[in-house]
Amino acid sequence: MAINRDSNVYTLSFAALMVVLVGGFLAFVSMSLKPIQKANQTNEKMQNILQAIGIEETETVSRDEAGAIFNDYVKRRITIDYNGKILSDLGVADPINPQDKLDAFNIDIRKEYSKYIKPIMNANKGNDEKIKSELANNENIHFPLFICESNGNKYMVTSCSGKGLWDDIWGYIGFESDGKTISGAIFDHKGETPGLGSVITEDWFEKQFRSKSIHENGYSAIQVLKPGKNLDNHQVDGISGATFTGVGVDEMMGRSMEVYYNFVQSNPKVLN
Amino acid sequence: MELVNIFVRSAFADNMIFTFFFGMCSYLAVSKTVKTAVGLGAAVIFVLGITVPLNFLLETYILKEGALTWLGEEYASYDLSFLSFIMFIAVIASTVQLVEMLVEKFSPALYGALGIFLPLIAVNCAILGGALFMQQKQFNNVGEATVYGLGSGFGWFIAIVLIAAIREKIKYSHIPGPLKGVGMAFILTGLMGLGFLGFLGF
Amino acid sequence: MSEETKEALFSPKNKKLIAEPININNPVTIQVLGICSALAVTVQIDNALIMSIAVMAVLVIGNVLVSLMRNAIPSKIRIIVQLVVVAALVIIVSEVLKAYVYDVSKQLSVFVGLIITNCIIMGRLEAFAMGNKPWASALDGVGNGFGYGLVLVIVAFFKEVFGSGTITIPGFEKFHVIPQAFYDMGYENNGLMLLPPSSLIIVAIYIWFQKSKNPELIDEHGS
């Protein structure tokens, strides 16, 4: 072959050809796998919400089934702000539209925390009153709320997000129709230590929250204690070796559940 | 305040070497004397400080879903994030090359100190790791991303200088033959990693 | 290209390509390459297995591709071309993981991307595939992939058994190896084993063991 492999022309045309081929091929792969990936994410969220209700029928729902039965259980999707004002209220008849950023299903609870809540908390460390007033005044902060129904009983699934030891943690918490007693909880995390902090996603930890109450002469936060203590109606066991993840769960639940508690107090009708 | 937070966290608690083992290959290869360790460490700070913000801009204005909105509403639905790996590594490789040429031209003294290490850095996991973590952490602005890059680089710098200082002295100890060299370096890094866990509050 | 004496597919020379990297020329413990990703994903055996498979896939395919192109790649942009091949393969691996094994891709998160800078891959492409034929390069990829995976799985085994008392193999239920009776008698899982630094110490012990078996590998002047 007479082509000079060191010439600039050859090098440039080789590079150009490579860019076109690789770029085209990757775009093709990505385009063809995109629908499956999107479906995975949506189904996972539906699965989390369904499992958080804490009823037998949805407890073991798999990710792939979740999409099909989501609407059988979740009847209303409500978005509220920190003060409990309703920003969006959709029913089963309204399909989930990814473009509608106010649809409760489309609210990215991790982003709510990292983008809006975390900066406020870091800037006013130690000053709880200031944090609360700033959170209340920030109109970017949304809280999703799902009203679910099964066998004539109403449930409410709420969400919370915060930070663990390494990275974000978040969860969905289900309540019975009184809006005060927890019926189920599902947690997830981005990068907690596998086997230690990641235990928050395991059954025994999540099931502890069931039938705990956030009410005792007004709002009473759920506390995550060090393991092995005597527990009352507002306390759960933490995880040995993962104190900080436990502190994170404690903090995010205490902060977020108060919003929903106040909301139900002022709008008792949503659960009737 | 937020910036100080990010810096301290990325330099100590989320230390690139001790908690993620990023950049171990060059860390082990170049940590035999303190002098070279300082050179490579400085080069890593430098490159991370440049490439993380660059990649942040790339991510925010081109790659992320909806990032192309500034071109016009009709581009809002484009999602190029599948290209992020290849774009990040391209940015890193070309930045390293550019920096090397610029430093050589304008500051021969600095080139003498950092020059030989720069090419090594393009394939240092710490640099790509910095970019990938930046993508995950979803920083709010370039300032935060820059501080994150500098902090991670600083953490890497401390790690390699500390281990080099220990390795210089450990020559005089009686180590079992099979553990000599990398074996001992692994154990030392493990022990120092345990120490650094203290920054997380263990 | 007129080599009349065709080599057998598994000639002794080719067998060596696979066997050496698994033991005496192990990419992780002897050549000290690719440690970055090796240690961080070893808390559970299933993650370690999937990571090894991903690395091996990229390594074998990358080796073959580069070896096929070795006479066409312009020498000036050699490294960049290799980097592009690897990055493209890693993107495909990561997209496939996200689509078909979503849970695993969530757990591996950034570490899939870091396969790009895994020094084993770039090292083998530059040192072996650029100068050898596709079949030999493929074997070299398999060998080094195995060597890498072996260390990963060994480390993950010790971390998981002593850290959580379980063994997790993809597709099976979690298997509890430490009997409940032990826990009843007061045995506790060692949480320290699950933290990042302990992988380093396990690898060090593995190196110790390996070098005592093969004294010729001992680095007398090392520090």
XYZ file of C-alpha atoms in Angstrom:
697
model
C 0.000 0.000 0.000
C 1.348 3.357 -0.961
C -0.458 5.432 1.607
C 1.805 7.302 3.949
C 0.449 6.621 7.405
C 2.332 9.548 8.914
C 0.956 12.196 6.590
C -1.360 14.822 8.015
C -4.018 14.138 5.405
C -4.192 10.481 6.358
C -4.244 11.248 10.077
C -7.009 13.800 9.688
C -9.180 11.661 7.470
C -8.711 8.682 9.779
C -9.768 10.816 12.738
C -12.782 12.221 10.880
C -13.946 8.788 9.741
C -13.544 7.438 13.262
C -15.563 10.285 14.802
C -18.415 9.766 12.350
C -18.479 5.989 12.763
C -18.181 5.953 16.553
C -20.594 8.845 17.035
C -23.195 7.319 14.748
C -22.908 3.894 16.322
C -23.172 5.226 19.878
C -26.144 7.393 18.988
C -27.834 4.328 17.510
C -27.173 2.184 20.591
C -28.319 4.904 22.933
C -31.467 5.676 20.958
C -32.499 2.048 20.790
C -31.936 1.384 24.497
C -33.391 4.673 25.712
C -37.041 3.570 25.977
C -36.077 0.556 28.113
C -33.934 2.698 30.397
C -36.651 5.322 30.828
C -39.195 2.631 31.579
C -36.859 1.172 34.208
C -36.672 4.504 36.003
C -40.387 5.212 35.880
C -41.271 1.694 36.951
C -38.834 1.828 39.828
C -40.468 4.987 41.135
C -43.922 3.446 40.796
C -42.682 0.327 42.554
C -41.321 2.428 45.444
C -44.573 4.322 45.853
C -46.666 1.163 45.712
C -44.465 -0.638 48.222
C -44.539 2.328 50.574
C -48.312 1.954 50.987
C -47.457 -1.051 53.120
C -50.353 -3.309 52.121
C -49.975 -6.960 51.273
C -51.086 -6.696 47.642
C -48.354 -4.280 46.612
C -45.618 -5.289 49.020
C -43.845 -7.656 46.682
C -44.716 -6.019 43.381
C -41.849 -6.329 40.914
C -40.473 -3.414 38.960
C -41.963 -4.599 35.688
C -45.446 -5.135 37.084
C -45.550 -1.792 38.872
C -46.409 0.215 35.775
C -49.501 -1.823 34.997
C -51.135 -1.630 38.422
C -50.017 1.844 39.482
C -53.325 3.481 38.608
C -55.332 0.774 40.398
C -53.987 2.004 43.695
C -52.790 5.588 43.304
C -55.880 7.736 42.892
C -54.643 11.301 43.320
C -51.293 12.949 42.795
C -50.951 16.189 44.736
C -48.043 18.626 44.893
C -47.838 20.979 47.851
C -45.341 23.594 48.990
C -43.766 23.934 52.434
C -46.773 25.846 53.755
C -49.213 23.215 52.557
C -50.572 25.153 49.585
C -51.764 22.825 46.818
C -49.880 23.525 43.586
C -51.182 20.687 41.477
C -53.868 18.074 41.983
C -54.265 15.316 39.408
C -56.380 12.204 39.372
C -56.323 8.841 37.620
C -57.896 10.433 34.561
C -54.850 12.638 34.030
C -52.050 10.586 32.476
C -48.528 11.227 33.742
C -47.021 13.768 31.414
C -43.228 14.007 31.704
C -43.387 17.648 30.601
C -45.626 18.695 33.501
C -43.010 19.556 36.111
C -45.641 20.105 38.814
C -47.147 16.637 38.531
C -46.325 14.993 41.857
C -44.966 11.950 40.036
C -42.428 14.044 38.136
C -40.936 15.685 41.196
C -37.368 14.569 41.640
C -37.152 14.343 45.421
C -33.370 14.019 45.414
C -33.071 17.236 43.477
C -35.495 19.020 45.799
C -33.051 18.326 48.579
C -29.698 18.884 46.901
C -30.722 21.895 44.879
C -33.003 23.877 47.197
C -33.125 22.510 50.735
C -29.473 21.667 51.365
C -28.097 25.173 50.606
C -30.624 26.724 53.009
C -29.755 24.250 55.737
C -26.020 24.699 55.298
C -26.259 28.479 55.303
C -28.237 28.612 58.550
C -26.724 25.760 60.503
C -27.972 25.626 64.082
C -30.694 28.197 63.566
C -33.806 26.048 63.159
C -36.249 28.957 63.122
C -34.379 30.651 60.285
C -34.217 27.408 58.304
C -37.956 26.915 58.637
C -38.813 30.448 57.594
C -36.459 30.289 54.611
C -37.882 26.931 53.521
C -41.373 28.370 53.816
C -40.478 31.369 51.682
C -38.814 29.402 48.906
C -41.338 28.764 46.191
C -39.089 26.263 44.378
C -39.525 23.604 47.035
C -42.241 21.069 46.255
C -43.498 18.091 48.204
C -45.241 15.278 46.301
C -48.143 13.435 47.896
C -50.009 10.389 46.618
C -53.472 9.441 47.818
C -53.915 5.697 47.396
C -56.858 3.424 47.856
C -57.169 -0.285 48.479
C -60.258 -2.251 49.616
C -62.016 0.962 50.554
C -59.168 2.138 52.800
C -57.307 5.336 51.998
C -53.587 5.729 52.332
C -51.232 8.628 51.803
C -47.715 8.164 50.432
C -45.279 10.974 51.168
C -41.623 11.461 50.371
C -38.478 12.615 52.106
C -34.890 13.206 51.035
C -31.692 14.119 52.792
C -28.100 13.068 53.091
C -26.476 9.961 54.533
C -22.826 9.366 55.217
C -21.523 9.592 51.646
C -24.284 10.841 49.443
C -28.021 11.419 49.120
C -30.615 9.195 50.755
C -34.343 9.372 50.151
C -37.514 7.487 50.823
C -41.272 7.143 50.460
C -43.367 6.900 53.611
C -46.955 5.626 53.612
C -49.591 6.665 56.147
C -52.929 5.222 57.187
C -56.091 7.214 56.647
C -55.593 9.177 59.870
C -52.504 10.763 58.307
C -50.528 10.099 61.484
C -49.770 6.391 61.647
C -47.097 5.058 59.334
C -48.224 2.112 57.221
C -45.064 1.472 55.244
C -41.654 2.897 54.391
C -39.223 2.448 51.522
C -35.728 3.909 51.538
C -33.080 4.178 48.901
C -29.612 5.647 48.723
C -26.998 6.688 46.244
C -23.762 5.520 47.790
C -24.009 4.388 51.393
C -21.469 1.761 52.453
C -22.776 -1.572 51.172
C -23.589 -3.825 54.093
C -23.641 -0.957 56.602
C -25.509 2.191 55.570
C -27.143 0.382 52.662
C -29.050 -1.709 55.210
C -31.685 1.060 55.253
C -33.079 -0.556 52.105
C -33.540 -3.916 53.830
C -36.883 -5.231 54.994
C -36.240 -5.397 58.730
C -35.257 -1.752 58.879
C -38.141 -0.517 56.746
C -40.756 -2.632 58.512
C -39.856 -1.183 61.908
C -41.532 2.058 60.905
C -44.927 0.417 60.499
C -47.602 1.553 62.953
C -45.274 4.152 64.466
C -46.974 7.495 64.902
C -45.955 11.062 64.192
C -48.593 12.468 66.531
C -48.313 13.181 70.265
C -49.966 16.441 71.300
C -49.082 17.855 67.918
C -46.262 16.792 65.610
C -43.759 14.330 66.984
C -40.811 13.344 64.803
C -39.765 9.715 64.315
C -36.426 9.117 65.968
C -33.760 6.657 64.857
C -31.940 5.542 67.996
C -28.739 3.602 68.496
C -29.570 -0.112 68.311
C -30.663 -1.975 71.412
C -32.595 0.731 73.268
C -36.157 0.440 74.541
C -38.434 1.893 71.916
C -41.633 3.880 72.271
C -44.234 4.623 69.637
C -42.051 7.234 67.877
C -38.723 5.432 67.853
C -36.999 2.822 65.716
C -33.713 0.933 65.991
C -30.758 2.291 64.079
C -28.135 0.170 62.328
C -24.997 -0.852 64.148
C -21.934 0.486 62.369
C -23.943 3.005 60.368
C -24.682 5.754 62.843
C -24.497 8.545 60.303
C -26.915 6.986 57.876
C -29.317 6.614 60.811
C -28.853 10.258 61.737
C -29.605 11.124 58.099
C -32.841 9.107 58.098
C -33.833 10.715 61.399
C -33.146 14.215 60.071
C -34.876 13.874 56.695
C -37.966 12.238 58.152
C -38.271 14.760 60.959
C -38.014 17.655 58.529
C -40.264 16.351 55.739
C -43.009 14.593 57.694
C -43.815 17.800 59.548
C -44.887 19.390 56.254
C -47.297 16.551 55.486
C -48.537 16.446 59.083
C -49.445 20.120 58.968
C -51.008 19.665 55.545
C -53.301 16.888 56.751
C -54.201 18.929 59.846
C -55.412 21.810 57.721
C -56.889 19.671 54.903
C -58.382 16.641 56.678
C -60.668 16.062 53.687
C -57.965 14.667 51.397
C -58.048 11.388 53.289
C -61.831 11.010 53.556
C -19.554 28.692 53.550
C -20.925 26.119 51.116
C -17.639 26.328 49.204
C -15.499 25.704 52.293
C -17.750 22.771 53.050
C -17.254 21.257 49.603
C -13.495 21.778 49.764
C -12.986 20.158 53.160
C -15.335 17.313 52.352
C -13.700 16.481 49.031
C -10.141 16.836 50.357
C -10.474 14.857 53.567
C -13.686 12.884 54.024
C -14.137 11.867 50.380
C -10.421 11.559 49.800
C -9.759 10.265 46.278
C -7.104 7.781 47.362
C -8.202 6.602 50.776
C -11.897 6.170 50.213
C -12.216 5.616 46.460
C -8.751 4.355 45.457
C -8.769 6.646 42.432
C -5.416 7.116 40.760
C -3.818 4.228 42.615
C -1.660 3.187 39.682
C 0.381 6.357 39.523
C 0.074 6.764 43.283
C 1.954 3.514 43.850
C 4.395 3.998 41.008
C 5.494 7.537 41.853
C 5.424 7.512 45.645
C 8.972 6.285 46.257
C 10.439 9.725 47.024
C 8.791 12.842 48.410
C 10.198 15.087 45.700
C 8.537 13.320 42.782
C 5.387 12.822 44.836
C 5.082 16.569 45.358
C 5.523 17.130 41.617
C 2.846 14.660 40.591
C 0.510 15.789 43.361
C 0.786 19.409 42.259
C 0.115 18.409 38.663
C -3.029 16.537 39.743
C -4.367 19.559 41.665
C -3.674 21.702 38.614
C -5.373 19.401 36.107
C -8.377 18.613 38.325
C -8.828 22.329 38.991
C -9.085 22.934 35.233
C -10.885 19.875 33.913
C -13.674 19.570 36.498
C -15.108 23.064 35.785
C -14.588 22.548 32.035
C -16.464 19.277 32.152
C -19.109 20.894 34.329
C -19.758 23.523 31.643
C -19.832 20.828 28.976
C -22.279 18.795 31.031
C -24.569 21.727 31.849
C -24.699 23.395 28.455
C -24.373 20.507 26.019
C -24.747 17.002 27.388
C -27.437 16.969 30.056
C -31.045 16.319 29.139
C -32.535 19.675 28.194
C -29.095 21.325 28.293
C -29.382 22.537 24.719
C -32.372 24.747 25.527
C -30.208 27.848 25.130
C -30.112 27.095 21.397
C -33.872 27.350 21.197
C -36.941 25.653 22.604
C -36.980 22.982 19.910
C -33.739 21.516 21.284
C -35.076 21.074 24.805
C -35.753 17.367 24.480
C -32.260 16.385 23.307
C -30.324 14.210 25.725
C -26.693 13.661 24.846
C -25.650 12.288 28.201
C -24.702 8.946 26.663
C -21.711 10.755 25.166
C -20.479 12.008 28.521
C -17.746 9.410 29.059
C -16.192 9.977 25.690
C -16.493 13.765 25.928
C -15.019 13.895 29.425
C -12.043 11.790 28.494
C -11.527 13.837 25.329
C -11.606 17.070 27.325
C -9.158 15.631 29.836
C -6.735 14.314 27.222
C -6.736 17.521 25.220
C -6.515 19.765 28.289
C -3.521 17.848 29.520
C -1.891 18.176 26.101
C -2.659 21.909 25.888
C -1.498 22.618 29.407
C 1.713 20.766 28.724
C 2.412 22.871 25.635
C 1.496 26.152 27.330
C 3.555 25.442 30.423
C 6.535 24.459 28.316
C 6.322 27.681 26.325
C 5.630 30.193 29.073
C 7.142 28.763 32.209
C 10.095 26.471 31.621
C 10.769 26.345 35.365
C 7.290 24.980 36.100
C 7.638 22.643 33.141
C 10.827 21.289 34.626
C 8.941 20.512 37.815
C 5.620 19.214 36.427
C 6.452 18.423 32.800
C 7.232 14.746 32.964
C 4.141 14.042 35.048
C 1.578 15.706 32.841
C 1.276 12.962 30.203
C 0.838 10.398 32.999
C -2.209 12.227 34.228
C -4.498 11.753 31.234
C -5.091 8.150 32.258
C -5.151 8.810 35.999
C -8.480 7.550 37.300
C -8.638 10.417 39.761
C -9.156 12.910 36.938
C -11.960 11.038 35.199
C -13.308 10.078 38.618
C -13.477 13.764 39.508
C -15.501 14.453 36.375
C -17.877 11.539 36.958
C -18.475 12.444 40.597
C -19.063 16.040 39.541
C -21.770 14.781 37.177
C -23.366 12.778 39.985
C -23.248 15.453 42.648
C -25.171 17.924 40.472
C -23.402 21.092 41.566
C -25.262 24.362 41.277
C -22.609 26.488 39.597
C -19.089 26.533 38.165
C -17.670 27.895 41.423
C -18.735 24.829 43.357
C -17.425 22.536 40.652
C -14.047 24.298 40.627
C -13.731 24.111 44.393
C -14.656 20.441 44.234
C -11.922 19.840 41.639
C -9.306 21.712 43.657
C -10.352 20.006 46.890
C -10.154 16.522 45.380
C -6.774 17.367 43.889
C -5.557 18.627 47.245
C -6.714 15.419 48.915
C -4.807 13.397 46.338
C -1.738 15.586 46.885
C -1.779 15.020 50.650
C -2.221 11.293 50.182
C 0.712 10.806 47.839
C 3.072 13.074 49.799
C 2.262 11.345 53.080
C 2.781 7.855 51.704
C 6.016 8.893 49.984
C 7.378 10.246 53.261
C 6.593 6.949 54.974
C 8.008 4.853 52.156
C 11.278 6.811 52.261
C 11.745 5.823 55.893
C 10.383 2.306 55.736
C 13.410 1.208 53.730
C 15.216 0.885 57.024
C 12.720 -1.555 58.525
C 12.795 -5.325 58.317
C 9.795 -6.266 56.236
C 9.041 -9.890 55.273
C 10.455 -10.408 51.787
C 7.190 -11.104 49.946
C 5.629 -7.935 51.338
C 8.448 -5.658 50.162
C 7.436 -3.018 47.652
C 3.775 -2.861 46.706
C 2.574 -5.220 49.429
C 3.762 -2.888 52.162
C 2.482 0.155 50.279
C -0.977 -1.429 50.171
C -0.998 -2.076 53.902
C 0.210 1.445 54.668
C -2.475 2.936 52.466
C -5.077 0.768 54.169
C -3.980 1.924 57.610
C -3.921 5.560 56.550
C -7.358 5.074 55.025
C -8.621 3.886 58.401
C -7.174 7.052 59.905
C -8.887 9.207 57.285
C -12.214 7.577 58.101
C -11.941 9.669 61.253
C -12.755 12.739 59.172
C -16.161 11.231 58.505
C -16.771 11.039 62.227
C -16.316 7.326 62.849
C 0.826 -11.908 5.150
C 2.200 -15.228 3.996
C 2.774 -17.241 7.122
C 2.431 -20.804 5.953
C 3.028 -22.483 9.298
C -0.323 -21.892 10.896
C -0.271 -21.993 14.650
C -2.710 -24.240 16.453
C -5.455 -22.279 18.175
C -4.242 -23.367 21.598
C -0.520 -23.804 21.068
C 1.650 -23.769 24.187
C 2.501 -20.147 23.451
C -1.170 -19.216 23.336
C -1.927 -21.141 26.498
C 0.742 -19.147 28.241
C -1.054 -15.961 27.192
C -3.969 -17.026 29.332
C -2.155 -18.697 32.217
C 0.508 -16.119 32.997
C -1.705 -13.162 33.830
C -3.755 -15.324 36.165
C -0.828 -16.081 38.420
C 2.769 -14.977 38.030
C 2.060 -11.946 35.889
C -1.214 -10.924 37.471
C -2.231 -7.447 36.307
C -3.468 -6.374 39.735
C -1.084 -7.863 42.252
C 2.138 -8.054 40.247
C 1.913 -5.351 37.601
C -0.109 -3.176 40.009
C -2.541 -1.929 37.364
C -6.250 -1.237 37.444
C -6.499 -1.065 41.197
C -8.680 2.018 41.216
C -11.816 0.211 40.187
C -10.760 -3.149 41.564
C -11.039 -2.275 45.214
C -14.109 -0.124 45.341
C -16.599 -2.633 43.956
C -15.595 -5.597 46.066
C -18.025 -5.399 48.953
C -20.289 -8.032 47.450
C -19.355 -10.921 45.233
C -22.063 -10.235 42.655
C -20.804 -6.695 42.026
C -17.258 -7.983 41.726
C -18.365 -10.635 39.219
C -20.313 -8.224 37.028
C -17.485 -5.704 37.111
C -14.986 -8.394 36.070
C -17.224 -9.511 33.240
C -17.606 -5.923 32.059
C -13.864 -5.319 32.182
C -13.147 -8.592 30.409
C -15.658 -7.813 27.672
C -14.148 -4.381 27.070
C -10.636 -5.801 27.228
C -11.236 -8.652 24.764
C -13.267 -6.648 22.255
C -10.939 -3.660 22.534
C -7.893 -5.856 22.061
C -9.382 -7.496 18.969
C -10.544 -4.200 17.438
C -7.230 -2.454 17.973
C -5.363 -5.490 16.749
C -7.466 -5.532 13.559
C -6.789 -1.845 13.002
C -3.163 -1.927 14.070
C -1.838 -1.447 10.549
C -4.226 1.395 9.772
C -3.930 3.510 12.897
C -1.838 6.629 12.270
C 0.997 6.585 14.787
C 0.562 10.234 15.734
C -2.908 9.775 17.182
C -2.400 6.211 18.356
C -3.255 6.800 22.021
C -6.314 8.887 21.259
C -7.648 6.231 18.889
C -7.225 3.575 21.581
C -8.921 5.831 24.102
C -11.853 6.376 21.745
C -12.248 2.628 21.152
C -12.246 1.944 24.892
C -14.559 4.839 25.742
C -17.044 3.789 23.063
C -17.063 0.195 24.337
C -17.532 1.355 27.910
C -20.454 3.545 26.888
C -22.092 0.545 25.247
C -21.485 -1.596 28.354
C -22.955 1.068 30.576
C -26.024 1.614 28.372
C -26.664 -2.128 28.225
C -26.330 -2.459 32.002
C -28.757 0.435 32.510
C -31.300 -1.155 30.212
C -31.138 -4.801 31.217
C -29.643 -5.043 34.725
C -30.804 -1.753 36.169
C -30.152 -2.678 39.815
C -26.561 -3.605 39.152
C -25.926 -0.448 37.168
C -27.238 1.535 40.119
C -24.797 -0.134 42.455
C -21.776 0.161 40.196
C -22.610 3.814 39.361
C -19.452 5.742 38.442
C -17.229 2.706 38.496
C -18.466 1.549 35.107
C -17.230 4.819 33.610
C -13.901 4.335 35.289
C -13.238 1.224 33.212
C -12.039 3.755 30.631
C -9.079 4.737 32.746
C -8.443 1.214 33.976
C -4.725 1.009 33.298
C -4.961 -2.703 32.463
C -7.008 -1.951 29.361
C -4.894 0.884 27.996
C -1.779 -1.052 28.979
C -2.754 -4.202 27.087
C -3.941 -2.278 24.017
C -0.668 -0.390 23.757
C 1.688 -3.186 24.807
C 0.041 -6.199 23.193
C -2.739 -5.551 20.706
C -0.774 -2.956 18.723
C 1.805 -5.623 17.853
C -0.081 -8.903 17.708
C -2.711 -10.681 15.673
C -6.391 -10.647 16.672
C -6.571 -14.197 18.014
C -3.532 -13.807 20.264
C -4.866 -10.440 21.396
C -8.220 -11.954 22.268
C -6.508 -14.629 24.371
C -4.395 -12.001 26.054
C -7.578 -10.113 26.880
C -9.212 -13.221 28.329
C -6.145 -13.996 30.431
C -5.784 -10.532 31.858
C -9.518 -10.243 32.401
C -9.424 -13.494 34.375
C -6.429 -12.368 36.397
C -8.260 -9.173 37.269
C -11.525 -10.910 38.037
C -9.814 -13.520 40.202
C -8.386 -10.910 42.552
C -11.689 -9.036 42.656
C -13.684 -12.114 43.541
C -11.184 -13.271 46.184
C -11.215 -9.866 47.869
C -14.999 -9.659 47.643
C -15.335 -13.158 49.103
C -13.397 -12.303 52.258
C -15.055 -8.912 52.622
C -18.548 -10.276 52.247
C -18.156 -13.416 54.343
C -16.543 -11.648 57.284
C -18.321 -8.329 56.828
C -21.906 -9.440 56.254
C -21.788 -13.209 56.741
C -23.321 -13.821 53.313
C -22.413 -14.808 49.780
C -24.299 -13.140 46.944
C -24.152 -14.739 43.525
C -26.148 -13.099 40.737
C -29.395 -14.931 40.062
C -29.501 -16.688 43.436
C -30.849 -15.821 46.850
C -28.392 -14.382 49.336
C -26.635 -17.328 50.948
C -25.899 -17.073 54.680
C -22.602 -18.823 55.367
C -22.228 -18.013 59.045
C -24.768 -20.187 60.892
C -27.264 -18.474 63.153
C -25.866 -20.455 66.108
C -22.663 -18.428 65.899
C -24.590 -15.176 66.214
C -26.497 -16.600 69.147
C -23.216 -17.326 70.878
C -22.183 -13.711 70.456
C -20.403 -13.667 67.084
C -20.764 -10.354 65.262
C -20.112 -9.379 61.677
C -17.008 -7.262 61.360
C -18.216 -3.964 59.946
C -14.636 -2.868 59.396
C -14.318 -5.430 56.615
C -16.962 -3.564 54.625
C -15.163 -0.247 54.740
C -12.888 0.706 51.855
C -9.455 0.416 53.552
C -9.808 -3.262 54.366
C -9.739 -4.211 50.665
C -6.210 -2.841 50.496
C -5.123 -4.965 53.409
C -6.699 -8.083 51.904
C -4.910 -7.470 48.601
C -1.653 -7.018 50.503
C -2.122 -10.360 52.237
C -2.914 -11.950 48.868
C 0.325 -10.494 47.455
C 2.214 -11.836 50.459
C 0.790 -15.288 49.887
C 1.398 -15.204 46.143
C 4.979 -14.003 46.422
C 5.887 -16.549 49.072
C 4.727 -19.265 46.654
C 6.730 -17.691 43.819
C 9.909 -16.369 45.469
C 11.291 -15.174 42.125
C 8.723 -12.365 42.204
C 10.034 -10.826 45.421
C 11.144 -7.244 45.011
C 14.302 -7.228 47.161
C 15.005 -3.544 46.736
C 11.471 -2.373 47.172
C 10.443 -0.154 49.985
